[in-house]
Amino acid sequence: MADVERTLFLIKPDAVERRLVGEIIARFERRGFDLRGLKLVRVREQQAAEHYVEHVGKPFYPELVEFITSGPVVAMVIEGLGAVAAVRSMMGATNPLDSAPGTIRGDYALDLGRNVVHGSDSPESAAREIAIFFTDAELTG
Ligand code: IDP
Ligand code: MG
């Protein structure tokens, strides 16, 4: 049996602008996950740098930070059995051209740099990333 896990999930500025927030959150609720944190935020440059620290120095890094700070983002903590891997599989592959239909990226995106959502890639990343976006007092549960 999988463990109950928490993962950090972001609905990126492109999806907020396209009014996809409700549809995306509904998928996780229907699947049976619980929301433990939820807010609309404008990501600050410093937060973006912490969040994407593994990508510092890559050619696409400046564009990545510029994009995630370009408009409001919905930040969520999703909790449930095997949440880290299950949320990643519901997101689809990083490049939307490789994302299976039925996944979030496979249904809503084409552009690698505008791929609609972020989800933590391991329980360790989840703990680190949740702390960038939420205080303990903001997480219910
Ligand atoms: P992930 O979001 O699926 O975890 P990561 O490899 O962690 O993918 O990359 C973070 C984000 O950086 C991706 O979601 C994507 O928007 C962007 N990205 C990744 N690789 C490239 C690239 O080669 N060119 C442009 N953008 C990229
Ligand atoms: Mg990643």
mmCIF file of C-alpha atoms and ligand atoms in Angstrom:
data_model
loop_
_atom_site.group_PDB
_atom_site.id
_atom_site.type_symbol
_atom_site.label_atom_id
_atom_site.label_comp_id
_atom_site.label_asym_id
_atom_site.label_seq_id
_atom_site.Cartn_x
_atom_site.Cartn_y
_atom_site.Cartn_z
ATOM 1 C CA MET A 1 0.000 0.000 0.000
ATOM 2 C CA ALA A 2 1.344 3.437 -0.944
ATOM 3 C CA ASP A 3 1.943 6.052 1.711
ATOM 4 C CA VAL A 4 -0.197 9.135 2.134
ATOM 5 C CA GLU A 5 1.963 11.910 0.679
ATOM 6 C CA ARG A 6 1.803 15.631 0.067
ATOM 7 C CA THR A 7 2.985 17.269 -3.150
ATOM 8 C CA LEU A 8 3.338 20.856 -4.317
ATOM 9 C CA PHE A 9 1.269 21.619 -7.382
ATOM 10 C CA LEU A 10 1.280 24.891 -9.335
ATOM 11 C CA ILE A 11 -1.149 26.057 -11.980
ATOM 12 C CA LYS A 12 1.164 28.255 -14.050
ATOM 13 C CA PRO A 13 0.371 31.765 -15.368
ATOM 14 C CA ASP A 14 -0.664 30.545 -18.824
ATOM 15 C CA ALA A 15 -3.384 28.321 -17.367
ATOM 16 C CA VAL A 16 -4.649 30.955 -14.935
ATOM 17 C CA GLU A 17 -4.902 33.425 -17.820
ATOM 18 C CA ARG A 18 -6.759 30.819 -19.874
ATOM 19 C CA ARG A 19 -9.254 30.281 -17.008
ATOM 20 C CA LEU A 20 -8.370 26.590 -16.643
ATOM 21 C CA VAL A 21 -8.067 26.686 -12.839
ATOM 22 C CA GLY A 22 -11.431 25.109 -12.060
ATOM 23 C CA GLU A 23 -11.063 22.308 -14.597
ATOM 24 C CA ILE A 24 -7.613 21.397 -13.368
ATOM 25 C CA ILE A 25 -8.512 21.376 -9.664
ATOM 26 C CA ALA A 26 -11.629 19.319 -10.428
ATOM 27 C CA ARG A 27 -9.476 16.490 -11.798
ATOM 28 C CA PHE A 28 -7.700 16.050 -8.462
ATOM 29 C CA GLU A 29 -10.904 16.246 -6.463
ATOM 30 C CA ARG A 30 -12.566 13.636 -8.674
ATOM 31 C CA ARG A 31 -9.561 11.347 -8.309
ATOM 32 C CA GLY A 32 -9.983 11.479 -4.536
ATOM 33 C CA PHE A 33 -7.158 13.738 -3.437
ATOM 34 C CA ASP A 34 -7.485 16.252 -0.619
ATOM 35 C CA LEU A 35 -6.454 19.902 -0.838
ATOM 36 C CA ARG A 36 -4.361 20.916 2.158
ATOM 37 C CA GLY A 37 -3.305 24.350 0.906
ATOM 38 C CA LEU A 38 -4.623 26.594 -1.856
ATOM 39 C CA LYS A 39 -3.858 30.179 -2.862
ATOM 40 C CA LEU A 40 -3.504 32.566 -5.767
ATOM 41 C CA VAL A 41 -0.047 34.148 -5.653
ATOM 42 C CA ARG A 42 2.290 36.272 -7.674
ATOM 43 C CA VAL A 43 5.608 34.377 -7.458
ATOM 44 C CA ARG A 44 8.497 36.649 -6.440
ATOM 45 C CA GLU A 45 11.830 36.386 -8.213
ATOM 46 C CA GLN A 46 13.541 35.033 -5.088
ATOM 47 C CA GLN A 47 10.881 32.326 -4.657
ATOM 48 C CA ALA A 48 11.203 31.367 -8.325
ATOM 49 C CA ALA A 49 14.967 31.056 -7.950
ATOM 50 C CA GLU A 50 14.556 28.761 -4.931
ATOM 51 C CA HIS A 51 11.852 26.730 -6.592
ATOM 52 C CA TYR A 52 13.858 26.179 -9.799
ATOM 53 C CA VAL A 53 17.304 25.881 -8.171
ATOM 54 C CA GLU A 54 17.992 22.566 -9.970
ATOM 55 C CA HIS A 55 17.741 24.386 -13.322
ATOM 56 C CA VAL A 56 20.148 27.271 -12.572
ATOM 57 C CA GLY A 57 22.648 27.602 -15.437
ATOM 58 C CA LYS A 58 20.539 25.792 -18.055
ATOM 59 C CA PRO A 59 19.824 27.726 -21.262
ATOM 60 C CA PHE A 60 16.109 27.944 -20.579
ATOM 61 C CA TYR A 61 16.488 29.091 -16.936
ATOM 62 C CA PRO A 62 16.030 32.872 -17.503
ATOM 63 C CA GLU A 63 12.899 32.231 -19.548
ATOM 64 C CA LEU A 64 11.598 29.830 -16.882
ATOM 65 C CA VAL A 65 11.900 32.407 -14.091
ATOM 66 C CA GLU A 66 10.486 35.160 -16.268
ATOM 67 C CA PHE A 67 7.470 33.033 -17.119
ATOM 68 C CA ILE A 68 6.619 31.793 -13.614
ATOM 69 C CA THR A 69 6.826 35.389 -12.298
ATOM 70 C CA SER A 70 4.826 36.856 -15.197
ATOM 71 C CA GLY A 71 1.347 36.571 -13.707
ATOM 72 C CA PRO A 72 -0.688 34.972 -10.951
ATOM 73 C CA VAL A 73 -0.134 31.296 -10.160
ATOM 74 C CA VAL A 74 -2.363 28.961 -8.148
ATOM 75 C CA ALA A 75 -0.265 27.132 -5.545
ATOM 76 C CA MET A 76 -1.710 23.994 -3.977
ATOM 77 C CA VAL A 77 -0.713 21.238 -1.614
ATOM 78 C CA ILE A 78 -2.373 18.018 -2.734
ATOM 79 C CA GLU A 79 -2.521 15.089 -0.331
ATOM 80 C CA GLY A 80 -3.391 11.436 -0.785
ATOM 81 C CA LEU A 81 -2.124 7.933 -1.417
ATOM 82 C CA GLY A 82 0.959 8.038 -3.592
ATOM 83 C CA ALA A 83 0.249 11.697 -4.354
ATOM 84 C CA VAL A 84 3.696 12.588 -5.719
ATOM 85 C CA ALA A 85 3.759 9.997 -8.505
ATOM 86 C CA ALA A 86 0.008 10.040 -9.151
ATOM 87 C CA VAL A 87 -0.056 13.816 -9.649
ATOM 88 C CA ARG A 88 2.956 13.571 -11.983
ATOM 89 C CA SER A 89 1.198 10.915 -14.038
ATOM 90 C CA MET A 90 -1.969 13.037 -14.239
ATOM 91 C CA MET A 91 0.181 15.965 -15.480
ATOM 92 C CA GLY A 92 1.754 14.089 -18.399
ATOM 93 C CA ALA A 93 5.270 14.372 -19.824
ATOM 94 C CA THR A 94 7.218 17.636 -19.442
ATOM 95 C CA ASN A 95 7.064 18.326 -23.175
ATOM 96 C CA PRO A 96 3.359 18.535 -24.051
ATOM 97 C CA LEU A 97 4.077 17.115 -27.490
ATOM 98 C CA ASP A 98 4.957 13.874 -25.678
ATOM 99 C CA SER A 99 2.122 14.054 -23.115
ATOM 100 C CA ALA A 100 -0.585 11.436 -23.520
ATOM 101 C CA PRO A 101 -4.119 12.613 -24.281
ATOM 102 C CA GLY A 102 -6.098 12.528 -21.047
ATOM 103 C CA THR A 103 -3.261 14.040 -19.050
ATOM 104 C CA ILE A 104 -3.404 17.722 -18.130
ATOM 105 C CA ARG A 105 -0.554 18.727 -20.427
ATOM 106 C CA GLY A 106 -1.786 16.342 -23.111
ATOM 107 C CA ASP A 107 -5.194 17.977 -23.039
ATOM 108 C CA TYR A 108 -4.276 21.653 -22.602
ATOM 109 C CA ALA A 109 -0.751 22.369 -23.878
ATOM 110 C CA LEU A 110 1.584 22.255 -26.876
ATOM 111 C CA ASP A 111 4.527 24.439 -25.818
ATOM 112 C CA LEU A 112 7.295 23.130 -23.520
ATOM 113 C CA GLY A 113 7.773 26.566 -21.970
ATOM 114 C CA ARG A 114 4.030 27.046 -21.398
ATOM 115 C CA ASN A 115 3.131 23.637 -20.080
ATOM 116 C CA VAL A 116 0.332 24.695 -17.729
ATOM 117 C CA VAL A 117 1.302 22.954 -14.479
ATOM 118 C CA HIS A 118 4.088 21.999 -12.083
ATOM 119 C CA GLY A 119 4.184 19.029 -9.696
ATOM 120 C CA SER A 120 6.953 17.942 -7.335
ATOM 121 C CA ASP A 121 9.061 15.064 -8.666
ATOM 122 C CA SER A 122 9.809 13.265 -5.351
ATOM 123 C CA PRO A 123 8.715 13.365 -1.704
ATOM 124 C CA GLU A 124 11.980 15.211 -0.899
ATOM 125 C CA SER A 125 11.313 17.851 -3.581
ATOM 126 C CA ALA A 126 7.747 18.131 -2.323
ATOM 127 C CA ALA A 127 8.841 18.950 1.234
ATOM 128 C CA ARG A 128 11.345 21.519 -0.039
ATOM 129 C CA GLU A 129 8.914 23.136 -2.495
ATOM 130 C CA ILE A 130 5.926 23.215 -0.117
ATOM 131 C CA ALA A 131 8.054 25.254 2.316
ATOM 132 C CA ILE A 132 8.766 27.828 -0.414
ATOM 133 C CA PHE A 133 5.072 28.512 -0.952
ATOM 134 C CA PHE A 134 3.298 27.769 2.342
ATOM 135 C CA THR A 135 3.818 28.288 6.045
ATOM 136 C CA ASP A 136 2.754 25.444 8.377
ATOM 137 C CA ALA A 137 -0.169 27.571 9.562
ATOM 138 C CA GLU A 138 -1.500 27.780 6.000
ATOM 139 C CA LEU A 139 -1.755 23.988 5.666
ATOM 140 C CA THR A 140 -4.815 22.382 7.167
ATOM 141 C CA GLY A 141 -5.133 18.883 8.093
HETATM 142 P P1 IDP B 1 8.757 19.223 -14.988
HETATM 143 O O1 IDP B 1 8.008 20.545 -14.921
HETATM 144 O O2 IDP B 1 8.007 18.202 -15.807
HETATM 145 O O3 IDP B 1 9.185 18.710 -13.639
HETATM 146 P P2 IDP B 1 11.529 20.021 -15.386
HETATM 147 O O4 IDP B 1 12.542 19.231 -16.126
HETATM 148 O O5 IDP B 1 11.636 20.096 -13.906
HETATM 149 O O6 IDP B 1 10.082 19.497 -15.832
HETATM 150 O O7 IDP B 1 11.576 21.501 -15.998
HETATM 151 C C1 IDP B 1 10.886 22.566 -15.366
HETATM 152 C C2 IDP B 1 10.164 23.358 -16.431
HETATM 153 O O8 IDP B 1 11.127 23.964 -17.281
HETATM 154 C C3 IDP B 1 9.308 22.509 -17.385
HETATM 155 O O9 IDP B 1 8.002 22.325 -16.862
HETATM 156 C C4 IDP B 1 9.315 23.317 -18.651
HETATM 157 O O10 IDP B 1 8.292 24.322 -18.651
HETATM 158 C C5 IDP B 1 10.653 24.005 -18.608
HETATM 159 N N1 IDP B 1 11.634 23.294 -19.453
HETATM 160 C C6 IDP B 1 12.219 22.098 -19.190
HETATM 161 N N2 IDP B 1 13.077 21.761 -20.162
HETATM 162 C C7 IDP B 1 13.066 22.784 -21.051
HETATM 163 C C8 IDP B 1 13.758 23.039 -22.300
HETATM 164 O O11 IDP B 1 14.573 22.247 -22.758
HETATM 165 N N3 IDP B 1 13.447 24.223 -22.926
HETATM 166 C C9 IDP B 1 12.552 25.133 -22.431
HETATM 167 N N4 IDP B 1 11.882 24.915 -21.273
HETATM 168 C C10 IDP B 1 12.126 23.771 -20.592
HETATM 169 MG MG MG B 2 10.554 19.447 -12.306
#
